[in-house]
Short mmCIF file of C-alpha atoms and ligand atoms in Angstrom, two decimals:
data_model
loop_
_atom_site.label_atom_id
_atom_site.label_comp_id
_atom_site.label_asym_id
_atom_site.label_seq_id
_atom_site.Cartn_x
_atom_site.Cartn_y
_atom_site.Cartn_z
CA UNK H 48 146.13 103.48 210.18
CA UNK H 49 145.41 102.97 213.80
CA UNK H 50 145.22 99.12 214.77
CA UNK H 51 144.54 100.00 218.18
CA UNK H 52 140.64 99.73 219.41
CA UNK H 53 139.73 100.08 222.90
CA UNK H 54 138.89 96.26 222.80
CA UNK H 55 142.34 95.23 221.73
CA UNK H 56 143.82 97.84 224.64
CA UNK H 57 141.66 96.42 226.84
CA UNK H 58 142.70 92.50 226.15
CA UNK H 59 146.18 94.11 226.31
CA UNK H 60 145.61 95.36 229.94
CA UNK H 61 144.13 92.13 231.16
CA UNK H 62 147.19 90.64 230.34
CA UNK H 63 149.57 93.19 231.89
CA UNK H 64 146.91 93.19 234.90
CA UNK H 65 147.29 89.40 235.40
CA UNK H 66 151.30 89.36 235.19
CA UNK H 67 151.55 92.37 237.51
CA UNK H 68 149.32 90.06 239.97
CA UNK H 69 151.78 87.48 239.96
CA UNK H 70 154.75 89.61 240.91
CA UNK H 71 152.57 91.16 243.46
CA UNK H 72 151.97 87.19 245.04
CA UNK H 73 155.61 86.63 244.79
CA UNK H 74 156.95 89.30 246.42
CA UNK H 75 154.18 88.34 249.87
CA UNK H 76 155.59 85.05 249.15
CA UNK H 77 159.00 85.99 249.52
CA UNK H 78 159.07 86.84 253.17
CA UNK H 79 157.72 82.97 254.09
CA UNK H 80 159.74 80.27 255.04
CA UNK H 81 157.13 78.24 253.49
CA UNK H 82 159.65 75.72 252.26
CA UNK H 83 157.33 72.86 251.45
CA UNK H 84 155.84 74.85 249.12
CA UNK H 85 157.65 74.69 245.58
CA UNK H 86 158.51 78.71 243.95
CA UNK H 87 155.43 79.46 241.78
CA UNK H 88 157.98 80.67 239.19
CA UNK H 89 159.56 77.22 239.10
CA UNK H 90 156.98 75.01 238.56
CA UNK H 91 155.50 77.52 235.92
CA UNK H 92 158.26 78.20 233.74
CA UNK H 93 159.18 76.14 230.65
CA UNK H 94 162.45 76.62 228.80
CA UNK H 95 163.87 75.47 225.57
CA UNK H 96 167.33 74.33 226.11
CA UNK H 97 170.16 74.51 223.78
CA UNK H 98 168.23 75.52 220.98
CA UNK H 99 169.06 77.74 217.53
CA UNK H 100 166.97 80.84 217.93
CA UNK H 101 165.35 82.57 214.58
CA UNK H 102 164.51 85.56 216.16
CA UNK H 103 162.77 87.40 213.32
CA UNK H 104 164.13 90.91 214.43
CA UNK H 105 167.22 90.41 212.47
CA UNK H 106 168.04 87.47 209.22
CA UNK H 107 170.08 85.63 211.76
CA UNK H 108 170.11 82.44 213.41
CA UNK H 109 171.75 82.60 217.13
CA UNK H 110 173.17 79.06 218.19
CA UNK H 111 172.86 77.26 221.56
CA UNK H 112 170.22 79.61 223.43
CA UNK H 113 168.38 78.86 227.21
CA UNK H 114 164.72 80.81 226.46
CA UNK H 115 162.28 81.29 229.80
CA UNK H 116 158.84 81.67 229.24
CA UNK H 117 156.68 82.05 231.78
CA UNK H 118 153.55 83.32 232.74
CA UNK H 119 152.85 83.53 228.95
CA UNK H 120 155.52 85.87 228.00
CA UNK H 121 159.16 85.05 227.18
CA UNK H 122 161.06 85.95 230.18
CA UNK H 123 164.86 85.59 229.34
CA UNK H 124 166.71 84.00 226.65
CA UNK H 125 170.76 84.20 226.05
CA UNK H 126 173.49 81.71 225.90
CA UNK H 127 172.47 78.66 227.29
CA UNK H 128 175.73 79.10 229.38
CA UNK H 129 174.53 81.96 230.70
CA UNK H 130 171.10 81.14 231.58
CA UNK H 131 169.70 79.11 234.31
CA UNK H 132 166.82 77.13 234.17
CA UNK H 133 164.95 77.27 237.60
CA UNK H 134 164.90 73.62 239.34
CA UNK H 135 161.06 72.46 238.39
CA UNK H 136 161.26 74.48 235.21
CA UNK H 137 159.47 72.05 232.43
CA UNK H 138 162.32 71.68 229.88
CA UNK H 139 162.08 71.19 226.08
CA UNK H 140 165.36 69.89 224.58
CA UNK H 141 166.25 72.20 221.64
CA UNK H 142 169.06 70.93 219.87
CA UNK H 143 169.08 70.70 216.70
CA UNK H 144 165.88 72.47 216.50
CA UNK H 145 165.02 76.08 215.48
CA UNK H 146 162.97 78.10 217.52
CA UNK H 147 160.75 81.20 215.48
CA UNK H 148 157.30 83.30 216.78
CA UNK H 149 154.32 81.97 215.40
CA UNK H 150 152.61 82.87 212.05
CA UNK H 151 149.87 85.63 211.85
CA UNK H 152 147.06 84.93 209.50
CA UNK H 153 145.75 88.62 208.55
CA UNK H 154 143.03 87.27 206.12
CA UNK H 155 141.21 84.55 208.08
CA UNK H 156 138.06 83.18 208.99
CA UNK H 157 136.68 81.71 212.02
CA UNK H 158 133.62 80.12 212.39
CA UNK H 159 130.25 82.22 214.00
CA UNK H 160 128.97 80.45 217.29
CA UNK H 161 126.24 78.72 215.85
CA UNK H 162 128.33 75.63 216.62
CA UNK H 163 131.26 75.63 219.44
CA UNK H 164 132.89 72.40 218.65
CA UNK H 165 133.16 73.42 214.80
CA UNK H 166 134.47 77.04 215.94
CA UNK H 167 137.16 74.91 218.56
CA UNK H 168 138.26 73.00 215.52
CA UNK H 169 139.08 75.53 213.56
CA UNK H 170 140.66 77.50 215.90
CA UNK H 171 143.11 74.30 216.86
CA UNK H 172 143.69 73.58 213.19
CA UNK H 173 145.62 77.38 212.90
CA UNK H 174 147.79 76.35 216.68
CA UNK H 175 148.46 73.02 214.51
CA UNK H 176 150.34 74.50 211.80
CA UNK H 177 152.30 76.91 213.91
CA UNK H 178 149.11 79.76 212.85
CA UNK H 179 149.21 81.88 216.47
CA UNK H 180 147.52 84.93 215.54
CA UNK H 181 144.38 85.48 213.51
CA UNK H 182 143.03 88.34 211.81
CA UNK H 183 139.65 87.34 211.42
CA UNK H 184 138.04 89.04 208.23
CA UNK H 185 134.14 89.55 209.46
CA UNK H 186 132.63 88.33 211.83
CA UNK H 187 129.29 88.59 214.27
CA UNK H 188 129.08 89.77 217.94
CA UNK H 189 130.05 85.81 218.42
CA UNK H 190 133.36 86.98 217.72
CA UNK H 191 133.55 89.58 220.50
CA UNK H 192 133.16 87.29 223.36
CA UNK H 193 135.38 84.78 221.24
CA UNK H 194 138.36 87.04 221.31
CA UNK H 195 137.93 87.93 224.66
CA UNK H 196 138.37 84.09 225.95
CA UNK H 197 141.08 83.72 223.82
CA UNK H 198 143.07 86.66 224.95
CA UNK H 199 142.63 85.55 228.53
CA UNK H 200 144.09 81.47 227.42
CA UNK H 201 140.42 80.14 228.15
CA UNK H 202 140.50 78.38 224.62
CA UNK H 203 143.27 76.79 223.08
CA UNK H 204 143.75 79.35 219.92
CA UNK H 205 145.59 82.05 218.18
CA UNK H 206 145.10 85.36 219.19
CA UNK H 207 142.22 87.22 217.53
CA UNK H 208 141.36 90.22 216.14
CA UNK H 209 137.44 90.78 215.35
CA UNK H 210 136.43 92.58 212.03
CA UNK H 211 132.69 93.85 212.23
CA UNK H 212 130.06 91.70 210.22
CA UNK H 213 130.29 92.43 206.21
CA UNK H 214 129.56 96.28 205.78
CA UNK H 215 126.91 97.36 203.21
CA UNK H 216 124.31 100.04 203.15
CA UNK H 217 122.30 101.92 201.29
CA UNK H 218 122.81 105.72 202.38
CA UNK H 219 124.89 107.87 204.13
CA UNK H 220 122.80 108.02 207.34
CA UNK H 221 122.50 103.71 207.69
CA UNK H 222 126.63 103.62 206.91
CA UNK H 223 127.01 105.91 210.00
CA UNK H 224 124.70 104.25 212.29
CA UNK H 225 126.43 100.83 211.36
CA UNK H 226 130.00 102.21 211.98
CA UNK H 227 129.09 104.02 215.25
CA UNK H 228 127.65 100.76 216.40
CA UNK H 229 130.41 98.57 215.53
CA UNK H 230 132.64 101.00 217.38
CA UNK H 231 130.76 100.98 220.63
CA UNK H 232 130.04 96.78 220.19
CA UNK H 233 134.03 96.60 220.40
CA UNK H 234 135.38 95.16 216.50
CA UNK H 235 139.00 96.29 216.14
CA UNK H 236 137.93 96.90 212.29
CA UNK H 237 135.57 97.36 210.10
CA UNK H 238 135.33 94.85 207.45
CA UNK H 239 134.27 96.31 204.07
CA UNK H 240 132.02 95.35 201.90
CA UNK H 241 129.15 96.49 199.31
CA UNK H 242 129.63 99.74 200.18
CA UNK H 243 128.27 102.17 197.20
CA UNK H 244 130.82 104.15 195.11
CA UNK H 245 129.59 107.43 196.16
CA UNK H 246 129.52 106.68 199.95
CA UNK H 247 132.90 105.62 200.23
CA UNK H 248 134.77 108.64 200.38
CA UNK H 249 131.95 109.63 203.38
CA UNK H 250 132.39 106.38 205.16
CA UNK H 251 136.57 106.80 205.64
CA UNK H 252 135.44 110.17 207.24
CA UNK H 253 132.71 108.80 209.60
CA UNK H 254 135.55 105.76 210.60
CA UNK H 255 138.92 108.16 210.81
CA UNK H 256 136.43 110.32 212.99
CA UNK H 257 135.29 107.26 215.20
CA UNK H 258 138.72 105.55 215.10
CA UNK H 259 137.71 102.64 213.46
CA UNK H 260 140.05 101.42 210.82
CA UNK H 261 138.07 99.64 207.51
CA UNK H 262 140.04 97.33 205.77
CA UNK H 263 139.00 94.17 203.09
CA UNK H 264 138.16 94.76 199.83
CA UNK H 265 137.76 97.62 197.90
CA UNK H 266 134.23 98.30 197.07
CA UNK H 267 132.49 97.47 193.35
CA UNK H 268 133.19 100.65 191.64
CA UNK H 269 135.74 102.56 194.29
CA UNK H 270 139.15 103.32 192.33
CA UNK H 271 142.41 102.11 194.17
CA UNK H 272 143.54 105.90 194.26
CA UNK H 273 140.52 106.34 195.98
CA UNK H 274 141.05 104.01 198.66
CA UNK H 275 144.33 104.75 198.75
CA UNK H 276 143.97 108.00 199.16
CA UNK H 277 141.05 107.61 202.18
CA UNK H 278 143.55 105.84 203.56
CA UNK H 279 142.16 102.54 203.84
CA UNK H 280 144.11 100.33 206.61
CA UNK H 281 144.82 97.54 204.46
CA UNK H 282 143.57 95.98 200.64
CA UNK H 283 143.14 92.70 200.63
CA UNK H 284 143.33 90.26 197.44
CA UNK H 285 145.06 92.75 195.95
CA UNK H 286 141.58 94.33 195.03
CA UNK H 287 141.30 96.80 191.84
CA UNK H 288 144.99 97.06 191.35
CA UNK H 289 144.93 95.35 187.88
CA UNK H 290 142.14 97.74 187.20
CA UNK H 291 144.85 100.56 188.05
CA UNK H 292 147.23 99.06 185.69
CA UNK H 293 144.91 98.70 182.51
CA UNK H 294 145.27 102.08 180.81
CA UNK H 295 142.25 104.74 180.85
CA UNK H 296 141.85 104.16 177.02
CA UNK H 297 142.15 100.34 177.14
CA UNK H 298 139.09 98.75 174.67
CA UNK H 299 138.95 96.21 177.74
CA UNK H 300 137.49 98.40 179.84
CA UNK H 301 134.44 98.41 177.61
CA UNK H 302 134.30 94.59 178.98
CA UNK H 303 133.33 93.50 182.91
CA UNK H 304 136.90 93.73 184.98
CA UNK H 305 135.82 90.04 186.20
CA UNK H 306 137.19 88.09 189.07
CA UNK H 307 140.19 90.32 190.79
CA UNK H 308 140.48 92.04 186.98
CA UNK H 309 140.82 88.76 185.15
CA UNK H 310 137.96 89.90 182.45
CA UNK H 311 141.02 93.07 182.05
CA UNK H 312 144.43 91.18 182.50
CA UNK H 313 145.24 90.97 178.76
CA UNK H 314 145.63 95.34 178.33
CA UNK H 315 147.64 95.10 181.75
CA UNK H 316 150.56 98.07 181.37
CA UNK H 317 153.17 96.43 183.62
CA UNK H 318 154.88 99.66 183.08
CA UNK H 319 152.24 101.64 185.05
CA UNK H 320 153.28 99.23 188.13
CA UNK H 321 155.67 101.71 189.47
CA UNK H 322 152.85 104.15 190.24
CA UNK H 323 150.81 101.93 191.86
CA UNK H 324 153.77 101.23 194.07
CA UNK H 325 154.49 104.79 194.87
CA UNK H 326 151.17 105.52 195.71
CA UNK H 327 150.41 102.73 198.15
CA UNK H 328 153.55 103.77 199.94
CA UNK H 329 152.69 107.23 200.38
CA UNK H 330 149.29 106.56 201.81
CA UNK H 331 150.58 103.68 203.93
CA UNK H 332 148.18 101.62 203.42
CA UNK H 333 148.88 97.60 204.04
CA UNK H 334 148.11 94.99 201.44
CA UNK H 335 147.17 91.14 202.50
CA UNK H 336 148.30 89.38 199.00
CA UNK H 337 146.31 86.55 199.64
CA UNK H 338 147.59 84.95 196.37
CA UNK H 339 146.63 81.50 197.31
CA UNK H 340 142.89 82.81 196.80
CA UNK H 341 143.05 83.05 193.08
CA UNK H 342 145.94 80.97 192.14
CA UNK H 343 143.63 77.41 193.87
CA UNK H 344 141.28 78.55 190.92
CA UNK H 345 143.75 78.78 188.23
CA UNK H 346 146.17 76.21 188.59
CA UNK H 347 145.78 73.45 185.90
CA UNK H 348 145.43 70.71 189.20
CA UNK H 349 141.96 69.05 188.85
CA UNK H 350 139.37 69.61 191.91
CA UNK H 351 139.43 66.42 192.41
CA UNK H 352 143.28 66.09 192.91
CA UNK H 353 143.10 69.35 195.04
CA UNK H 354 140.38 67.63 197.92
CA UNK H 355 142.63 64.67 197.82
CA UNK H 356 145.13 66.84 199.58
CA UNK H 357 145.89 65.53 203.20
CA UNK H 358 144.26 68.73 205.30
CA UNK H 359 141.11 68.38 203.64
CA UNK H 360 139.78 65.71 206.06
CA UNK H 361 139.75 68.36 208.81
CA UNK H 362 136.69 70.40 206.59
CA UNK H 363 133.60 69.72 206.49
CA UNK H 364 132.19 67.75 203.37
CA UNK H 365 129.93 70.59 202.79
CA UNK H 366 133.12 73.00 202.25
CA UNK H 367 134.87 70.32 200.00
CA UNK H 368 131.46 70.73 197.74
CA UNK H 369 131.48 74.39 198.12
CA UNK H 370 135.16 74.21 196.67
CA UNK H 371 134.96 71.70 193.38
CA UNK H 372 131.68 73.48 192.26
CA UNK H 373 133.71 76.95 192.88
CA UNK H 374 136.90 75.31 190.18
CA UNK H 375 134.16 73.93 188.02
CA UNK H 376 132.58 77.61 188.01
CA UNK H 377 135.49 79.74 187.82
CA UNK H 378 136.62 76.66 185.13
CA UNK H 379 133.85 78.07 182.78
CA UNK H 380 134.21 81.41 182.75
CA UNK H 381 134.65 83.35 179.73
CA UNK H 382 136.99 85.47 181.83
CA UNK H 383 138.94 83.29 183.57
CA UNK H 384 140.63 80.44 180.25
CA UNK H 385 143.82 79.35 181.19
CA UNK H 386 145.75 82.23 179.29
CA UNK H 387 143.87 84.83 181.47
CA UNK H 388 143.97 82.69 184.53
CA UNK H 389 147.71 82.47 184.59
CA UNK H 390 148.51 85.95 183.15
CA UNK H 391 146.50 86.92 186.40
CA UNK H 392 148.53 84.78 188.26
CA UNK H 393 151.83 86.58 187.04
CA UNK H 394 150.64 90.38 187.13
CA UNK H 395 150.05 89.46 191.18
CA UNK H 396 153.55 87.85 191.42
CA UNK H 397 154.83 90.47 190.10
CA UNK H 398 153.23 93.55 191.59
CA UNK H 399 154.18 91.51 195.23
CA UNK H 400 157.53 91.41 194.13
CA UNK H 401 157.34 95.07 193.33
CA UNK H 402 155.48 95.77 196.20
CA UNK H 403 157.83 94.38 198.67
CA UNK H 404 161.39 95.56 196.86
CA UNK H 405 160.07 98.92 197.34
CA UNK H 406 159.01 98.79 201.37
CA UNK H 407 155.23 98.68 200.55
CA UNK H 408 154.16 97.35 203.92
CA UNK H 409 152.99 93.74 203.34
CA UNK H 410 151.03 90.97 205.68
CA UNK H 411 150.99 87.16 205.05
CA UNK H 412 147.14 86.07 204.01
CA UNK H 413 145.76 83.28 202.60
CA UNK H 414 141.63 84.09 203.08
CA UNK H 415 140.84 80.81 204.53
CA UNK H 416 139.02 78.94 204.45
CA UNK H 417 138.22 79.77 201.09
CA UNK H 418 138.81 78.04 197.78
CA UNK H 419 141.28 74.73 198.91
CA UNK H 420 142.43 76.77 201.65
CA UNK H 421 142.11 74.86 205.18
CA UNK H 422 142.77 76.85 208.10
CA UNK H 423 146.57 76.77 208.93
CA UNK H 424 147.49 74.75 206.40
CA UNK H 425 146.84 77.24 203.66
CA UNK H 426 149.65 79.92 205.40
CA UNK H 427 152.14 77.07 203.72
CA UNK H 428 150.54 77.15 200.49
CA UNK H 429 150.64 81.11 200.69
CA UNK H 430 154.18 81.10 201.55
CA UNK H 431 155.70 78.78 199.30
CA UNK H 432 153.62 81.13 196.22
CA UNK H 433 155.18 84.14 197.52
CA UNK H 434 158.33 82.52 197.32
CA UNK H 435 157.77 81.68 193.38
CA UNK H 436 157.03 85.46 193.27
CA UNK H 437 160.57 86.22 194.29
CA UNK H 438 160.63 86.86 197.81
CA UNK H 439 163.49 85.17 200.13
CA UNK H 440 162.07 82.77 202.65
CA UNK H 441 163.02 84.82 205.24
CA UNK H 442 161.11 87.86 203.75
CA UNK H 443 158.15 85.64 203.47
CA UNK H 444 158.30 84.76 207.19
CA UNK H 445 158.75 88.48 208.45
CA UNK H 446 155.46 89.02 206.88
CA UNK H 447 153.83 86.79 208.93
CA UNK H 448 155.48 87.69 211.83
CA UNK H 449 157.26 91.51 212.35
CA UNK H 450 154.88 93.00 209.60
CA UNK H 451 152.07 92.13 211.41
CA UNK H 452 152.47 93.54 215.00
CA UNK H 453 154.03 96.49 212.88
CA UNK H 454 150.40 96.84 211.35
CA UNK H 455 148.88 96.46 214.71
CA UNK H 456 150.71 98.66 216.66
CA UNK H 457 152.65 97.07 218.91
CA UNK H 458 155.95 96.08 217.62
CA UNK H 459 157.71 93.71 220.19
CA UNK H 460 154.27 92.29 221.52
CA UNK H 461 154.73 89.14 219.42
CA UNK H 462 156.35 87.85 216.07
CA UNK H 463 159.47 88.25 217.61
CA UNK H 464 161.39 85.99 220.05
CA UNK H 465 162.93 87.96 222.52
CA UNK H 466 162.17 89.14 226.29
CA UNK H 467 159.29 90.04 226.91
CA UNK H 468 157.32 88.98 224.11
CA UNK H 469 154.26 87.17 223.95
CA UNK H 470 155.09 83.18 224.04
CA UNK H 471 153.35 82.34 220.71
CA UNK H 472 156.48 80.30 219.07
CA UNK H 473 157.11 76.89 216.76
CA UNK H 474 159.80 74.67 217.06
CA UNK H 475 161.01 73.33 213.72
CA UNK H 476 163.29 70.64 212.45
CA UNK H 477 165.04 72.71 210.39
CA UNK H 478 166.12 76.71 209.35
CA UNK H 479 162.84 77.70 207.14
CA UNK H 480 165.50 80.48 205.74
CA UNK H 481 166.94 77.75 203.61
CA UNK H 482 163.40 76.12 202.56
CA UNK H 483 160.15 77.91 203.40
CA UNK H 484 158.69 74.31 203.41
CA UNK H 485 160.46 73.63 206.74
CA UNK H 486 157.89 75.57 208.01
CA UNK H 487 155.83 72.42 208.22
CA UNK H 488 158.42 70.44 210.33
CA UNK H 489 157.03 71.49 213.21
CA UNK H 490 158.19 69.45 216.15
CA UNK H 491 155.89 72.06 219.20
CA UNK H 492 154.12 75.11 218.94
CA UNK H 493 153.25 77.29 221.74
CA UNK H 494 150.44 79.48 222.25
CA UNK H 495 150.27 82.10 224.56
CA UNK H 496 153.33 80.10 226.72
CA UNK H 497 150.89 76.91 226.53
CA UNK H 498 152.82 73.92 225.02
CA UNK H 499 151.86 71.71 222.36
CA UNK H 500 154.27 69.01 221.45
CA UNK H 501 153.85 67.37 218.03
CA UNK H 502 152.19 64.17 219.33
CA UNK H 503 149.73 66.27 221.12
CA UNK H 504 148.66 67.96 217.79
CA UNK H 505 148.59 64.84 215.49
CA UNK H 506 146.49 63.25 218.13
CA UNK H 507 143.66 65.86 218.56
CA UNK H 508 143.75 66.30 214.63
CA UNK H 509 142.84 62.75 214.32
CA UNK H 510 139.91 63.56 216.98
CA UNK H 511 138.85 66.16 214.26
CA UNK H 512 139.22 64.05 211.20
CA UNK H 513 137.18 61.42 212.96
CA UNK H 514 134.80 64.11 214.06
CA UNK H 515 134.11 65.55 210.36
CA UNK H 516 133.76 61.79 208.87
CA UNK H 517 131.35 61.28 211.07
CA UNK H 518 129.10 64.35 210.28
CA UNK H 519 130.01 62.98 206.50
CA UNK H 520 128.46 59.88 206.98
CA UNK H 521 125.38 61.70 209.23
CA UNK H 522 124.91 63.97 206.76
ZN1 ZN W 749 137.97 86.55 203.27
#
């Protein structure tokens, strides 16, 4: 699949533009005695001192490191014996503390522009839980200009990559037109969609031609081989494989597959996992688990238990709504009684695990903010269920992290800590190898080399809380 659209080179460029700028100003500065003046580099660098370094390139923890970032990128790390910190340099006291790269979100949603301070919210509440990269599943030409000012640190959020608005059409000729425009308006993907059976196959053409990838779900009546083999970039939700794993002669398929194949679960051949397997490997195509998405629905915690959660006073009252009547819905259907609900539950466990133990390529996903999941603070949820599935903490966080500059392209850019990188990192209290829920003990997180110590975070999350119960008690 090719991650790589013009508009994500171009935010790319910027960036190098803007650092080569500043080595271009040093070196005039360098022949000055202009000793009043403190060293640019100085005053703008910030290092962690002394601090256990969780790398992500490598299931290892290195002890006692100096890391440099400055300028937005990491700069140096080693030893801290071995590296200086430049006088002026703001420094973070590390010990005891574990530095890691920020989280990727490759399912989420951001707010349209319909309302700034909403879309500013959400974007702070992913830098809050350590959330520094955003794959943001459909979108509108908002979106565009959105990325943009994030990729050049005018907001405070994660990086962003824009999926086109919701594909759909009707025939051949309106799919086309719709791609080719989304190409030239600048989306780095195209977001599928109710796109018709028949057109699908003609649509992968008309984007592999264009160089757009399409990635989401797997359209109402389009086979996984299908997909698979159009080489779609990524599925998302795990879309239509339990529809791959009923047999071709199952009676269920008499009866309508349901919610993510929940009307199907019960004639699931676990044996016919294998094949599934293979065949996402050989086309390459990602998938973005999201398990959180239909395990909210089917876990036996009441709705009203579930809002009572502490994120939920960052979303509006509206969502919260949105959310019971969704578990009161899904509740009631025929297709989705507890026995269903949690055999669906286990065939996606288990086809992750499968997945994974076999080198499928995998990103961390939650889909918020959908069903219970708040923005940020659903990537723990996530986690901790892929965990339950089988996977090692450590393979959960390389998901979030490696995988996904792997699927974009540009291993080394970010998810790793190490020279050169971007500076999207968290500092935590504690090795998330041992317990994915240290995750959460997040004592900084830094976006794009911009610092935001914990206190700094709980306090404009209170402005947010205090923001939506307002609107609650407008509205
Ligand atoms: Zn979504």
């Amino acid at each position: 699949m090719n991650g790589m659209t013009p508009g994500w080179r171009a935010a790319r460029w910027k960036h190098a533009g803007v650092a080569l700028f500043t080595a271009m100003a040093m070196l005039a500065c360098a022949g000055h005695e202009d000793a009043a003046a403190p060293q640019a580099s100085d005053a703008d660098t910030i290092a962690f001192v002394d601090v256990d370094v969780l790398p992500m390139d490598r299931d290892a923890v290195l002890s006692a490191q100096t890391v440099l970032v400055r300028d937005g990128r990491i700069v140096s790390m080693g030893p801290s014996a071995d590296v200086d910190v430049p006088t002026g340099a703001q420094r973070i006291d590390g010990r005891g503390k574990v530095l890691m790269p920020g989280l990727a979100e490759m399912h989420g949603h951001v707010p349209g522009g319909d309302d700034p301070q909403y879309v500013e919210d959400v974007l702070f509440l992913y830098i809050a839980n350590g959330v520094t990269f955003v794959r943001n599943m459909a979108g509108n030409e908002s979106h565009l200009a959105l990325r943009d000012r994030l990729a050049q640190g005018e907001l405070d959020g994660p990086t962003m990559v824009a999926a086109s608005p919701w594909l759909g059409a009707r025939d051949e000729a309106e799919i086309n037109a719709t791609l080719q425009a989304h190409h030239a308006a600048g989306y780095d993907l195209a977001k599928l969609g109710s796109v018709p059976a028949d057109l699908y196959p003609g649509m992968a053409r008309t984007a592999h031609a264009l160089g757009i990838p399409f990635a989401g779900h797997i359209p109402e009546g389009v086979a996984l081989e299908t997909a698979l083999d159009a080489r779609q970039a990524s599925i998302d939700h795990f879309d239509r494989y339990v529809e791959f794993l009923v047999p071709g002669d199952a009676a269920a398929r008499s009866r309508s597959a349901g919610f993510f194949g929940s009307g199907w679960v019960d004639a699931v051949d676990a044996a016919r996992i294998p094949e599934a397997v293979q065949r996402t490997i050989d086309a390459g195509t990602w998938n973005v688990p999201t398990l959180s998405l239909v395990e909210h629905l089917a876990s036996p915690e009441t709705a009203a238990d579930m809002i009572a959660w502490p994120e939920m006073r960052y979303m509006p009252q509206s969502v919260l709504d949105g959310w019971v009547r969704a578990k009161g819905e899904f509740g009631a259907r025929e297709d989705f009684q507890p026995a269903a609900a949690q055999r669906l539950v286990e065939v996606r466990r288990q086809l992750l695990k499968a997945l994974h133990d076999r080198g499928a390529p995998i990103a961390l996903g939650s889909d918020a903010p959908q069903f219970f999941n708040v923005p940020g603070f659903s990537i723990h949820h996530e986690m901790r269920m892929m965990v339950a599935a089988g996977m090692t903490p450590y393979e959960v966080l390389a998901t979030g992290t490696t995988a996904p500059a792997r699927y974009m392209q540009t291993p080394g850019e970010f998810g790793v800590v190490a020279p050169g990188a971007r500076a999207d990192l968290v500092l935590l209290d504690a090795d998330p190898r041992q317990d994915i829920g240290h995750f959460k003990a997040q004592a900084g997180v830094m976006v794009r080399g911009r610092w935001w110590p914990a206190d700094r975070i709980r306090a404009r999350l209170e402005t947010i809380a205090a923001r939506r119960a307002e609107t609650a008690a407008d509205g």
